[in-house]
Short mmCIF file of C-alpha atoms in Angstrom, two decimals:
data_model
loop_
_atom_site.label_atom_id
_atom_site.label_comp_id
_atom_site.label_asym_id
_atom_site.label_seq_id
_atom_site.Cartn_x
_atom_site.Cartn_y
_atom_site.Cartn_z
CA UNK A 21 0.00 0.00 0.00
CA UNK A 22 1.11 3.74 -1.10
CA UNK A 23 1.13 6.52 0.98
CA UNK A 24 0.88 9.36 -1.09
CA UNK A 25 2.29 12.75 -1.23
CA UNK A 26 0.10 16.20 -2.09
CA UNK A 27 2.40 18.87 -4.30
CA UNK A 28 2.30 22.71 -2.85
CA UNK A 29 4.82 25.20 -4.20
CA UNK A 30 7.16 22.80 -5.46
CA UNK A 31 7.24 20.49 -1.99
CA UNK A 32 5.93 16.78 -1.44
CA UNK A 33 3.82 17.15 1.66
CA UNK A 34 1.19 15.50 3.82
CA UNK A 35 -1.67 17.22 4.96
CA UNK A 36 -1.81 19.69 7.45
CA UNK A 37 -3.80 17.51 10.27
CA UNK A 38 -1.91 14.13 9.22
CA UNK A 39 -5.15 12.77 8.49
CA UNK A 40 -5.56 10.38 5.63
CA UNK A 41 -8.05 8.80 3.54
CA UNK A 42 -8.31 5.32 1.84
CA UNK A 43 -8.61 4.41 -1.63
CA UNK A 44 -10.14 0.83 -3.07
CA UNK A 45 -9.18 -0.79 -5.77
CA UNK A 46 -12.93 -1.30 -7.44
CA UNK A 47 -12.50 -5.26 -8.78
CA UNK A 48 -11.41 -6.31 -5.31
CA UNK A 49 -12.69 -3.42 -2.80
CA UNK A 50 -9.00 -4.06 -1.31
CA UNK A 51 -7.06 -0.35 0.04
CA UNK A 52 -4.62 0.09 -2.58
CA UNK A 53 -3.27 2.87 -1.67
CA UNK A 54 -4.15 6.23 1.40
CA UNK A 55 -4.21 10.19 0.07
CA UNK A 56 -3.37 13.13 2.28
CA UNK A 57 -6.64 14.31 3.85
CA UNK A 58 -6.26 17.58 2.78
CA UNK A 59 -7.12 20.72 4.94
CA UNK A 60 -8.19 24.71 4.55
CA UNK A 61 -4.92 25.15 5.59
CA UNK A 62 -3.18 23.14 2.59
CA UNK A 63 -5.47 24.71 0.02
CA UNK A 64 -5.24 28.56 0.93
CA UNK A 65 -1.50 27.55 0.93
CA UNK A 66 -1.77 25.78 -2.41
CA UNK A 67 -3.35 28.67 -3.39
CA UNK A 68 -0.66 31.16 -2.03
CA UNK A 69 2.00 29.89 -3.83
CA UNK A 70 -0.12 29.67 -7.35
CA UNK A 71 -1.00 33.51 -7.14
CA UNK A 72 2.75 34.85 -6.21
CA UNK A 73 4.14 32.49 -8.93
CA UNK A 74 1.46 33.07 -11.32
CA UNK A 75 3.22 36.69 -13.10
CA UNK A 76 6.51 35.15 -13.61
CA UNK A 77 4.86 32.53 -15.28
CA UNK A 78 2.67 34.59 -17.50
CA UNK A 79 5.93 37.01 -18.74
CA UNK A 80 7.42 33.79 -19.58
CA UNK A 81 7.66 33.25 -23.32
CA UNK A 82 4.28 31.36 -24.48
CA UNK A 83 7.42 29.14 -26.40
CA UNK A 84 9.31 28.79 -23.07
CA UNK A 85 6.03 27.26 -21.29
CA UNK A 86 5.15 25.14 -24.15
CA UNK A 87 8.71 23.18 -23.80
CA UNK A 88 7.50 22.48 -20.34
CA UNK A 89 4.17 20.94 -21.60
CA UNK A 90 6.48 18.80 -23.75
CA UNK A 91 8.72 17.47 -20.93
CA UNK A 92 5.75 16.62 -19.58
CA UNK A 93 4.18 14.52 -22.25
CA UNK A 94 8.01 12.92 -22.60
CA UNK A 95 7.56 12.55 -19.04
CA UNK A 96 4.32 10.79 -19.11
CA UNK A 97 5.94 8.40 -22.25
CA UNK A 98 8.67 6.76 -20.11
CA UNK A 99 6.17 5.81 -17.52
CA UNK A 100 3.22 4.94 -19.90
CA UNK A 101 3.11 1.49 -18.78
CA UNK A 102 2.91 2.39 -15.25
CA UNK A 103 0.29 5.31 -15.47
CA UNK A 104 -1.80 2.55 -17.45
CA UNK A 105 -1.64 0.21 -14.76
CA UNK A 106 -2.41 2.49 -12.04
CA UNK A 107 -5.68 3.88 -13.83
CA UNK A 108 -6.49 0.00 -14.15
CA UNK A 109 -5.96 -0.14 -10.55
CA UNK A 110 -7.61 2.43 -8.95
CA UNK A 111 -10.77 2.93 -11.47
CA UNK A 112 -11.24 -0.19 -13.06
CA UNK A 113 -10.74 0.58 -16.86
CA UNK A 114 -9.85 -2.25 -19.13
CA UNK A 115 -5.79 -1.85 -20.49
CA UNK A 116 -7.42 -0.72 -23.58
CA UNK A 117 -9.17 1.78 -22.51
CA UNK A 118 -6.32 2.84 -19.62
CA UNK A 119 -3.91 2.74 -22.19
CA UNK A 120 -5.95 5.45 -25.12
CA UNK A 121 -6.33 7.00 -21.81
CA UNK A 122 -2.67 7.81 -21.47
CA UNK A 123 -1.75 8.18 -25.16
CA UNK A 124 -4.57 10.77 -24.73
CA UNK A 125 -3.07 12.48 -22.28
CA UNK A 126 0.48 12.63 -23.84
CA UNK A 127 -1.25 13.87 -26.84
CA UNK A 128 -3.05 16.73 -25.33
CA UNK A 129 0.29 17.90 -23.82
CA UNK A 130 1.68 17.97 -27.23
CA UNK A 131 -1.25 19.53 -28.69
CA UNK A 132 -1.82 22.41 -26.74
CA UNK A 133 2.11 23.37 -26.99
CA UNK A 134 1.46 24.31 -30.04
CA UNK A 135 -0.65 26.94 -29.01
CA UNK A 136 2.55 28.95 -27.85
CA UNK A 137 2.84 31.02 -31.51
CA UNK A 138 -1.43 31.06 -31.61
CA UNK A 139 -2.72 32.75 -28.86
CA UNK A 140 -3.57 36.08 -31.40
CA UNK A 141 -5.35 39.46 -30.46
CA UNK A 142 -6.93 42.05 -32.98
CA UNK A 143 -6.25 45.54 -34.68
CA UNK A 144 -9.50 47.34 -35.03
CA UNK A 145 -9.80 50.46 -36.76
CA UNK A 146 -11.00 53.44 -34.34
CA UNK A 147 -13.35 55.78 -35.22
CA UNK A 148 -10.47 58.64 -34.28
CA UNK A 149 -8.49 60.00 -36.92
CA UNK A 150 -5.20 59.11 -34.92
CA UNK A 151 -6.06 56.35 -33.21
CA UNK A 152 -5.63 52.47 -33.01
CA UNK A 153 -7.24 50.28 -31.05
CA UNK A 154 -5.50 47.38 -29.91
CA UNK A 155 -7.25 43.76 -28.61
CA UNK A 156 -4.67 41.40 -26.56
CA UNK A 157 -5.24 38.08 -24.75
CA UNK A 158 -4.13 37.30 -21.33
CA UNK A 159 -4.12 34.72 -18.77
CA UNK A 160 -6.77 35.22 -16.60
CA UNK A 161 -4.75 34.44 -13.53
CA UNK A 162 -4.67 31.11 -11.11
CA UNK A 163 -6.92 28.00 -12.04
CA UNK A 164 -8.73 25.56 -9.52
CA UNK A 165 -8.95 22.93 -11.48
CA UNK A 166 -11.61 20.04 -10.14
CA UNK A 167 -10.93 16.55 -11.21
CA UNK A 168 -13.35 13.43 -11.72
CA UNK A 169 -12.54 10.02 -11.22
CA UNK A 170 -13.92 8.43 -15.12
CA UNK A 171 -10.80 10.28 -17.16
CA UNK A 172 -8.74 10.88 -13.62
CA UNK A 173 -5.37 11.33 -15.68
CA UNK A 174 -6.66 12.92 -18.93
CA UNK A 175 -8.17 15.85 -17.04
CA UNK A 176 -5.27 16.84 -15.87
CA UNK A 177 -3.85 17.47 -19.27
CA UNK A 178 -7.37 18.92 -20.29
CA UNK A 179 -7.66 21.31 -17.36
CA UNK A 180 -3.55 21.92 -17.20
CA UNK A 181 -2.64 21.95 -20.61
CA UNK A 182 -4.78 24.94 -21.36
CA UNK A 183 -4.28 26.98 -18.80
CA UNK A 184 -0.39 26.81 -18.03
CA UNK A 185 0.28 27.52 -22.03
CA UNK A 186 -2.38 30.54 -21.96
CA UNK A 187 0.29 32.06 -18.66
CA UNK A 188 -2.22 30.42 -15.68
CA UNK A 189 -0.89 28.74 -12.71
CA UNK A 190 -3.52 26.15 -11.62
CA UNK A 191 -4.35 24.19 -8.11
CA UNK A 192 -5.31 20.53 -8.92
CA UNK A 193 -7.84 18.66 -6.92
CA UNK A 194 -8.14 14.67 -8.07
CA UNK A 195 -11.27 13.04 -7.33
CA UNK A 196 -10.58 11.42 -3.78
CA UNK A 197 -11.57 8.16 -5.85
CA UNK A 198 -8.62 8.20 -7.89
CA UNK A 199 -5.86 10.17 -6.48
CA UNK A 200 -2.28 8.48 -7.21
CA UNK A 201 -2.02 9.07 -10.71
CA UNK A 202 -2.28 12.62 -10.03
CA UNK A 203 0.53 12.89 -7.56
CA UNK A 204 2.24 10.83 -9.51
CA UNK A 205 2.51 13.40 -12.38
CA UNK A 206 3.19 15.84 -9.74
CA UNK A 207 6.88 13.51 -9.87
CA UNK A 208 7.43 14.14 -13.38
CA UNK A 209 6.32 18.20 -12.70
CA UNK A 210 8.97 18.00 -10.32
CA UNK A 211 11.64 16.17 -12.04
CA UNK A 212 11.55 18.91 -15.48
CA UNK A 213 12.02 21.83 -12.85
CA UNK A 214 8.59 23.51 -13.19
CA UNK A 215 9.13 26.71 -11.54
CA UNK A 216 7.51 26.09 -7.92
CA UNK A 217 3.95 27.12 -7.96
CA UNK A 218 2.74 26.92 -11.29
CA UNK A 219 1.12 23.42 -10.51
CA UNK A 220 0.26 22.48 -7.33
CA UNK A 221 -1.92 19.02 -6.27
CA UNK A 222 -4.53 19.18 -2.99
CA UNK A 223 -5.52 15.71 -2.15
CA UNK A 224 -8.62 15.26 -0.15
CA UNK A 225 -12.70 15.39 -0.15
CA UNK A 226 -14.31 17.41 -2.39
CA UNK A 227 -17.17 19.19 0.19
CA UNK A 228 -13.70 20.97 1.77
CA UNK A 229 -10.71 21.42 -0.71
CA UNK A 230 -13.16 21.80 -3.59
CA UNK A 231 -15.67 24.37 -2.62
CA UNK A 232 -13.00 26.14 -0.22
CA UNK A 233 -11.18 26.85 -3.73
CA UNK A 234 -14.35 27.78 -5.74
CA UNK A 235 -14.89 30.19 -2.37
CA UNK A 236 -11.85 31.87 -2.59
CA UNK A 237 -10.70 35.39 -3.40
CA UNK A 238 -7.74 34.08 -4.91
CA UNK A 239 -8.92 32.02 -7.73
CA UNK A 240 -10.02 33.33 -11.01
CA UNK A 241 -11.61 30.56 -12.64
CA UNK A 242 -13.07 27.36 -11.82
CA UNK A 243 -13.09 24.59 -13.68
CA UNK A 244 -14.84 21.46 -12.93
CA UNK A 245 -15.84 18.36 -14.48
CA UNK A 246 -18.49 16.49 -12.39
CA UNK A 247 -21.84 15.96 -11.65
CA UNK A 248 -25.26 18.31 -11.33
CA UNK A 249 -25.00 18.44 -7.67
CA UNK A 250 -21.24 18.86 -7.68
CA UNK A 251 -21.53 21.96 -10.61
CA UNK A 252 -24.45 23.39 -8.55
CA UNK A 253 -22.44 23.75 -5.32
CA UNK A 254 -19.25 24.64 -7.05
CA UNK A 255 -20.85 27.54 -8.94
CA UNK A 256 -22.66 28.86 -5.49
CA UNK A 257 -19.24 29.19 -3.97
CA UNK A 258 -17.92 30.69 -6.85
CA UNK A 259 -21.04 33.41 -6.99
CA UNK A 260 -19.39 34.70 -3.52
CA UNK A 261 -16.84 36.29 -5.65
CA UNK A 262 -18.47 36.42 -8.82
CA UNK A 263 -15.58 34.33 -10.05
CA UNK A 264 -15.86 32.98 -13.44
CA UNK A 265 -17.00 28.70 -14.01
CA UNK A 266 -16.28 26.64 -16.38
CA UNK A 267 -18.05 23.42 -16.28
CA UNK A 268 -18.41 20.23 -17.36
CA UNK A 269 -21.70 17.64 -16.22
CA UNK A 270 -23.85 15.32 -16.79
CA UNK A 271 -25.50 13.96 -19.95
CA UNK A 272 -28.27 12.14 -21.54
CA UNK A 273 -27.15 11.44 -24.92
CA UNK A 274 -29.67 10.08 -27.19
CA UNK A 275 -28.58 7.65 -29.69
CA UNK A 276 -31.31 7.61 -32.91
CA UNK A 277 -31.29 4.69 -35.23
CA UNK A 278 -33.03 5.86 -38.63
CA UNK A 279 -34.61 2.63 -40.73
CA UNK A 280 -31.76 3.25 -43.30
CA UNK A 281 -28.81 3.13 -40.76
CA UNK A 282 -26.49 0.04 -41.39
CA UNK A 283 -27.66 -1.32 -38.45
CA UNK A 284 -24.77 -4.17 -37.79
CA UNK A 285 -22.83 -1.11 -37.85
CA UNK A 286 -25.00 1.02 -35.63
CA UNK A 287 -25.46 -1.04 -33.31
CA UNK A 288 -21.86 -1.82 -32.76
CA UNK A 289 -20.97 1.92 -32.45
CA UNK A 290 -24.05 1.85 -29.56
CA UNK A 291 -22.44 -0.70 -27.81
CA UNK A 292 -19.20 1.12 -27.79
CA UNK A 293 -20.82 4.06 -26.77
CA UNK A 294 -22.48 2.64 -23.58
CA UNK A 295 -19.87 0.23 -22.23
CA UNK A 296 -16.73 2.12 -22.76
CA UNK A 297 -15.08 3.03 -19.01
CA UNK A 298 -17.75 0.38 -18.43
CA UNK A 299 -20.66 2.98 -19.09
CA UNK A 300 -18.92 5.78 -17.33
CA UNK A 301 -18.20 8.37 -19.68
CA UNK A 302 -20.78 11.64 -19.50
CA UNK A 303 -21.06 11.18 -23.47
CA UNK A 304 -21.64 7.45 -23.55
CA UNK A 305 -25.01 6.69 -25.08
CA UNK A 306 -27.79 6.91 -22.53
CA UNK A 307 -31.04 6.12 -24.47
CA UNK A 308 -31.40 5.03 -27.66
CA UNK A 309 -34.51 5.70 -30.13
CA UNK A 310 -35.02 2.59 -33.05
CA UNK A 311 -37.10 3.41 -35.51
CA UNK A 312 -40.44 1.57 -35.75
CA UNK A 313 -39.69 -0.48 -39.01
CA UNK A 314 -36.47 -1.78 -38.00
CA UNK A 315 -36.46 -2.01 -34.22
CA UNK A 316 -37.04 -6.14 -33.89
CA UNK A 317 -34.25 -6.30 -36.06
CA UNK A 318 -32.20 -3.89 -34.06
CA UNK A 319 -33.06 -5.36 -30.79
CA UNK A 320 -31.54 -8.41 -31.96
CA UNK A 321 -28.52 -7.14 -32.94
CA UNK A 322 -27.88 -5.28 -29.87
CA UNK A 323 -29.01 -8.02 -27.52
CA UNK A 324 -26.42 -10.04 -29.15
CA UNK A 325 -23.58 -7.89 -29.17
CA UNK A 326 -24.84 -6.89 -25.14
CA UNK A 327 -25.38 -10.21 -24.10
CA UNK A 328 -21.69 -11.16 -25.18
CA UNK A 329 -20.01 -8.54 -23.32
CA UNK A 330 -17.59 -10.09 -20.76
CA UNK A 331 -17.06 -8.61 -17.21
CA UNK A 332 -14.54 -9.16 -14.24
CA UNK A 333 -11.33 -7.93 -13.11
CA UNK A 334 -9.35 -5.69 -15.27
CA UNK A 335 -6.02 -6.52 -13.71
CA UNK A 336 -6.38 -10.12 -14.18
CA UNK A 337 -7.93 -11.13 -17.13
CA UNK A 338 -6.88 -8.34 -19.62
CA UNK A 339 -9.81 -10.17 -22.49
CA UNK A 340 -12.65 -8.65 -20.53
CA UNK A 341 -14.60 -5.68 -22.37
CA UNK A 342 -15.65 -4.46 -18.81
CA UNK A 343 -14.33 -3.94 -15.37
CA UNK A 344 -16.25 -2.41 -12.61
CA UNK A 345 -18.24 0.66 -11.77
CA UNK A 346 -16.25 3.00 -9.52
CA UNK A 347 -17.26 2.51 -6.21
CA UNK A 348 -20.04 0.62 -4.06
CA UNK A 349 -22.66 3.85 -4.33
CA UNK A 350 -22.43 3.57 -8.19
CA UNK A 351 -23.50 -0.01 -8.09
CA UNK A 352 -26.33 1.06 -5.60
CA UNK A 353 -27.39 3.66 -7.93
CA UNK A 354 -26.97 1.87 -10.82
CA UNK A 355 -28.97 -1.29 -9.74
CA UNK A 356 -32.24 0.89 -8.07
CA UNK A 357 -32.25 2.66 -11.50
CA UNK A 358 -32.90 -1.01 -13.35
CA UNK A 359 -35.10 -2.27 -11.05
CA UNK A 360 -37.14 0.76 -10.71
CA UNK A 361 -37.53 0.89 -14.82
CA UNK A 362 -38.77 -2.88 -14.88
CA UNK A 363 -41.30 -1.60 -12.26
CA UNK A 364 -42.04 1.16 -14.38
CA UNK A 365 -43.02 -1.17 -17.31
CA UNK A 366 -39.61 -1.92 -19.05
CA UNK A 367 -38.69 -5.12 -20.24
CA UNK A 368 -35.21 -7.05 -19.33
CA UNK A 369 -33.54 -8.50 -22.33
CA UNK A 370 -30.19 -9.12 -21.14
CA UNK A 371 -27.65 -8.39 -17.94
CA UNK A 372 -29.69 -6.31 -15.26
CA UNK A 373 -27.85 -7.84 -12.26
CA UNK A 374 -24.51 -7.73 -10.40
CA UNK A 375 -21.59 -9.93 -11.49
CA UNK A 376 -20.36 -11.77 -8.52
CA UNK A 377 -20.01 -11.18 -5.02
CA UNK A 378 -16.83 -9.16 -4.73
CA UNK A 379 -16.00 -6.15 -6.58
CA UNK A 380 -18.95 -3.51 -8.11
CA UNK A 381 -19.17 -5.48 -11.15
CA UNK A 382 -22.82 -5.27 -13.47
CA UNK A 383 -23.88 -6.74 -16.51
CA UNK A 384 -24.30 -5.17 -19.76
CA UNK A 385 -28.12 -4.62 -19.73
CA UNK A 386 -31.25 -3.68 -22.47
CA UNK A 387 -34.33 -2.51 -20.75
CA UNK A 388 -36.97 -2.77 -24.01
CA UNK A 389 -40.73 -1.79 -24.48
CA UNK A 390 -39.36 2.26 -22.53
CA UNK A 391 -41.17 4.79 -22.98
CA UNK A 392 -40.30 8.73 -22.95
CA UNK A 393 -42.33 8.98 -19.04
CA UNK A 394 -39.56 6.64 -17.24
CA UNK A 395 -36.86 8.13 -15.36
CA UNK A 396 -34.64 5.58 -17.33
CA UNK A 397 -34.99 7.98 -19.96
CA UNK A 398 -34.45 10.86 -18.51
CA UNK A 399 -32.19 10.22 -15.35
CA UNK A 400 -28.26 9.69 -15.70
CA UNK A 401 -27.61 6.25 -15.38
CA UNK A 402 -23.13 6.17 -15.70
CA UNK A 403 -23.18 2.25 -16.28
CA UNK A 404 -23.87 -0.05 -18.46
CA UNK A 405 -27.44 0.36 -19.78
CA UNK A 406 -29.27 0.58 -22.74
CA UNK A 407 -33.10 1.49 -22.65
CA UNK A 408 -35.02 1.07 -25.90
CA UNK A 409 -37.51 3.54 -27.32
CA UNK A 410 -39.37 3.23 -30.13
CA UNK A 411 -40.42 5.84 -32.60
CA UNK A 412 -42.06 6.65 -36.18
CA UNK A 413 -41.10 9.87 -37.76
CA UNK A 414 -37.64 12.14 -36.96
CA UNK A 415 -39.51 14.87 -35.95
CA UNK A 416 -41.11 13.10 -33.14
CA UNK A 417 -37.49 11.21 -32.11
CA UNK A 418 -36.28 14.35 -31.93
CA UNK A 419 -38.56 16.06 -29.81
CA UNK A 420 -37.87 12.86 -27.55
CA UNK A 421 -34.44 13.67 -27.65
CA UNK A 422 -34.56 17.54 -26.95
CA UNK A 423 -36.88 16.28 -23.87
CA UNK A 424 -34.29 16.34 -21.26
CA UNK A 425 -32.51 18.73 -18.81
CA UNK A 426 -29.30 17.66 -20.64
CA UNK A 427 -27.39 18.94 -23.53
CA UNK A 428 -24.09 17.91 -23.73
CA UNK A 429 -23.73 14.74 -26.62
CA UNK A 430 -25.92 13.05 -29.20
CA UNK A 431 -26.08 10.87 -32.18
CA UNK A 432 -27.63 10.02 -35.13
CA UNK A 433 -27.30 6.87 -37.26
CA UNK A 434 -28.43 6.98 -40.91
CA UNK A 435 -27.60 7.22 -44.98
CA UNK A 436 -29.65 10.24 -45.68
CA UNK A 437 -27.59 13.03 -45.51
CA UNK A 438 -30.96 15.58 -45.55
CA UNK A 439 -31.97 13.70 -42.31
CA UNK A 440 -28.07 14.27 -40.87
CA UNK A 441 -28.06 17.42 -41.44
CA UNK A 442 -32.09 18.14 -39.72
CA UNK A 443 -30.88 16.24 -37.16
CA UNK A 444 -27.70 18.31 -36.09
CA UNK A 445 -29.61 21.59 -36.76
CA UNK A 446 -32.43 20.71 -34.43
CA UNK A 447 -30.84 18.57 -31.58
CA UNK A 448 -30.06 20.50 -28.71
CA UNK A 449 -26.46 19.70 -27.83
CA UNK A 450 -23.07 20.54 -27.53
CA UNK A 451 -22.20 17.46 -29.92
CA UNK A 452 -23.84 15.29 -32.32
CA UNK A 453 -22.23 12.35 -33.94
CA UNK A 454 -23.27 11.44 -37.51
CA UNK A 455 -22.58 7.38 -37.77
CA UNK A 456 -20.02 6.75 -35.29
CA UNK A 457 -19.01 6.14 -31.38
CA UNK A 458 -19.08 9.00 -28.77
CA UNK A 459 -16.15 10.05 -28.63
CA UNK A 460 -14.58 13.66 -28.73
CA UNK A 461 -11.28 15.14 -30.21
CA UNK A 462 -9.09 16.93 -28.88
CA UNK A 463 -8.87 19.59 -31.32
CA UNK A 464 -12.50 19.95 -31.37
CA UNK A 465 -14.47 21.87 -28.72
CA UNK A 466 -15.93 19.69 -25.50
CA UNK A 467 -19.18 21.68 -24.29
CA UNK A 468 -22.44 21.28 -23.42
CA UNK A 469 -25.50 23.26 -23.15
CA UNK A 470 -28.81 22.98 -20.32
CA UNK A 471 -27.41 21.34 -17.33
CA UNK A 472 -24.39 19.97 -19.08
CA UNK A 473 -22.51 22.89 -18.13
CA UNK A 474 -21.09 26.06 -19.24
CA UNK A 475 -18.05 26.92 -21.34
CA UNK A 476 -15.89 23.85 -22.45
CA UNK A 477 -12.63 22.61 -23.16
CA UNK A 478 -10.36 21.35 -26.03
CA UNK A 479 -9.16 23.00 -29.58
CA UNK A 480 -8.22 26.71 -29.48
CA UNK A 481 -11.95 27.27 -27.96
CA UNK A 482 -10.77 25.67 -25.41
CA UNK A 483 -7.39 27.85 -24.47
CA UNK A 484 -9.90 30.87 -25.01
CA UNK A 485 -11.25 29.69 -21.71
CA UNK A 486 -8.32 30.75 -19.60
CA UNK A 487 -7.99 34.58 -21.65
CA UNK A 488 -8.90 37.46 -20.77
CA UNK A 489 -9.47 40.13 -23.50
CA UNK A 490 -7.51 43.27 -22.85
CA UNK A 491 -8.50 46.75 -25.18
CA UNK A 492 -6.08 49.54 -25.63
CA UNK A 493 -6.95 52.69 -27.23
CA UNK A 494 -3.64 54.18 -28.54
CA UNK A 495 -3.75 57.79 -29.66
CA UNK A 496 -0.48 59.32 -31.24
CA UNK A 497 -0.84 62.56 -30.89
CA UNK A 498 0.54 63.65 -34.16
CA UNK A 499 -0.24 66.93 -33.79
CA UNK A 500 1.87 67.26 -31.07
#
């Protein structure tokens, strides 16, 4: 078992009250590993040292900061196999899926150092015969930067990346779930001499470090990716200072399945949609709407593909598709969520149990015969779960679709490129994808819209996020 280490202005330290907190590994509910139990104290210190190093940082050359980024990623490269191992660890993904997540994360590095020569203002003509009016971009000072526990590692790249190459300093908090990659990067943030300050890690739960950061004076932006509940109490703190949010929550993504689709094909993409990070992913495929002329044909296609997904312990049989949900609550949630939608009227066509005694394993599941009234449909599920709706004409499925408090992904499977196109005008969500996976790029722009959050990440929308605009009116004088 690891004891691990938080990072404040440059330092390995414990927390303040030498209190500590366990983490499980998910397949075996063992303590891997115990986190710092981070204080006040720690974070207003954290905090400290990210505001008084946080104007060097930003007269640093934008070039100069984006070689850092790529020691980083170089970092991250010689210990790929180990970062894997540890995400398979402490949150359960399969190697696959641990592994894109660390390519990912050395990618992003890489990507956003490029941003050093592209962070560009404007020259706008005044309305002064002598005048020029100058637009500039700056950093918009320290980041508190709020980690979740289904992309623990990635985030960190998403959330640093951007702000440390747009001249922010940022205070990391990992999800209390999934702490020791984090502090683990903090080794290779120590090891390329990142000037002390610029990144510092608080370790701890999320109701103290968390909203004592979004409280503060000293922070200038908040960024979070979380839940409802977590956004909602994140952005109250925040209001005490009218500090700016950025955030990043749930979804309901619907999944539409046109009678043209190539439905072999469709339904594959669905299925890698709902049980990638075993269902854990706020883009994953939530509900999914067959049209009426093809849906037994569907069904069958996705009850086979479903009912062959295998499930058990990531770290010791590397063929499974699935490992576990996260923790013992997400199980809970996930389980009175099924049973309540059978109640409801839904029909079980495969999975819709636990998978063994030990570990928060569940089956791949189809609920059938749903209909738009169910909270399946309309409630987050983060697992493995497919309800079925049926549905005759597009307008209809995608009034369905725009039914929800949601707004961050959607898709839409079909050949008719006058439906496509319908389809991403009306749907009302950050993202729609035409006849493939969910699944997001980097260079795109991550954002949602309702209770999916506000602002977004990735792409040079994404840097934008951590600018300030700055307007200067220059008069020469020439008369003078």
């Amino acid at each position: 078992m690891k004891d691990l280490k938080m990072y404040i202005n440059g330092q390995f330290c414990e927390s303040s009250n030498g209190q500590w907190i366990d983490v499980l590994n998910p397949s075996t509910e063992e303590v891997i590993s115990r986190q710092p139990e981070g204080t006040i104290e720690d974070v207003n210190r954290a905090l400290d040292a990210a505001r008084s190093a946080q104007k060097a940082w930003a007269k640093t050359p934008a070039i100069e900061r984006a070689g850092y980024l790529l020691k980083m990623a170089e970092g991250i490269k010689k210990r790929e196999k180990e970062f894997t191992e540890i995400i398979m660890r402490e949150q359960g993904k399969t190697r696959n899926w641990a592994s894109i997540e660390v390519g990912a994360t050395i990618a992003y590095f890489e990507y956003m150092a490029t941003f050093a020569r592209h962070i560009e203002g404007e020259i706008i003509p005044s309305d002064r015969p002598n005048e020029t009016i100058l637009l500039t971009k700056k950093p918009i000072g320290v980041v508190a930067g709020i980690l979740p526990w289904n992309f623990p590692f990635f985030l960190i790249a998403r959330k640093a990346g951007a702000a440390l190459i747009a001249g922010c300093t940022i205070v990391i908090k990992p999800s209390q779930l999934t702490p020791e990659n984090c502090t683990e990067f903090a080794k290779i943030v120590d090891e390329i001499g990142l000037p002390a300050g610029v990144i510092n890690i608080v370790t701890g739960k999320g109701s103290v470090i968390g909203n004592e950061m979004a409280g503060s004076p000293k922070i200038d932006i908040v960024s979070v990716t979380g839940s409802v509940g977590a956004g909602e109490s994140i952005m109250a703190a925040a209001s005490k200072n009218i500090t700016k949010v950025s955030l990043e929550l749930g979804g309901k993504a619907p999944a539409i399945v046109m009678k043209d689709a190539d439905l072999e094909r469709a339904a594959q993409w669905i299925v890698d949609s709902r049980i990638g990070n075993n269902g854990q992913i706020c883009n994953n495929a939530e509900r999914v709407y067959v049209q009426k002329e093809i849906k037994a044909a569907f069904t069958q296609i996705l009850v086979d593909k479903m009912s062959k997904v295998k499930v058990g312990d990531v770290c010791k049989d590397e063929t499974v598709d699935m490992g576990p949900l996260v923790e013992q609550r997400a199980l809970e949630s996930v389980t009175e969520k099924v049973e309540r939608a059978i109640k409801q009227g839904a029909k079980l066509l495969c999975g819709g149990h636990r998978v063994g005694n030990q570990g928060y394993f569940y089956a791949a599941t189809i609920l059938d015969n749903c209909t738009q009234d169910m909270d399946i449909i309309h409630e987050e599920t983060f697992g493995p779960v497919i309800p079925l709706v049926e549905f005759e004409t597009l307008d209809e499925v995608i009034g369905y679709a725009n039914d929800c408090e949601y707004g961050l992904a959607s898709s839409i499977f079909t050949k008719d490129l006058n439906v496509a196109v319908k389809a991403c005008r009306e749907l009302e969500f950050g993202e729609t994808y035409v006849n493939r996976e969910h699944f997001e790029a980097i260079q795109g722009f991550h954002a949602g819209v309702k209770k999916s959050g506000i602002g977004g990440a990735d792409g040079k929308h994404g840097v934008d996020e951590y600018l300030v605009t700055h307007v200067t009116y220059l008069d020469t004088y020439e008369d003078m």
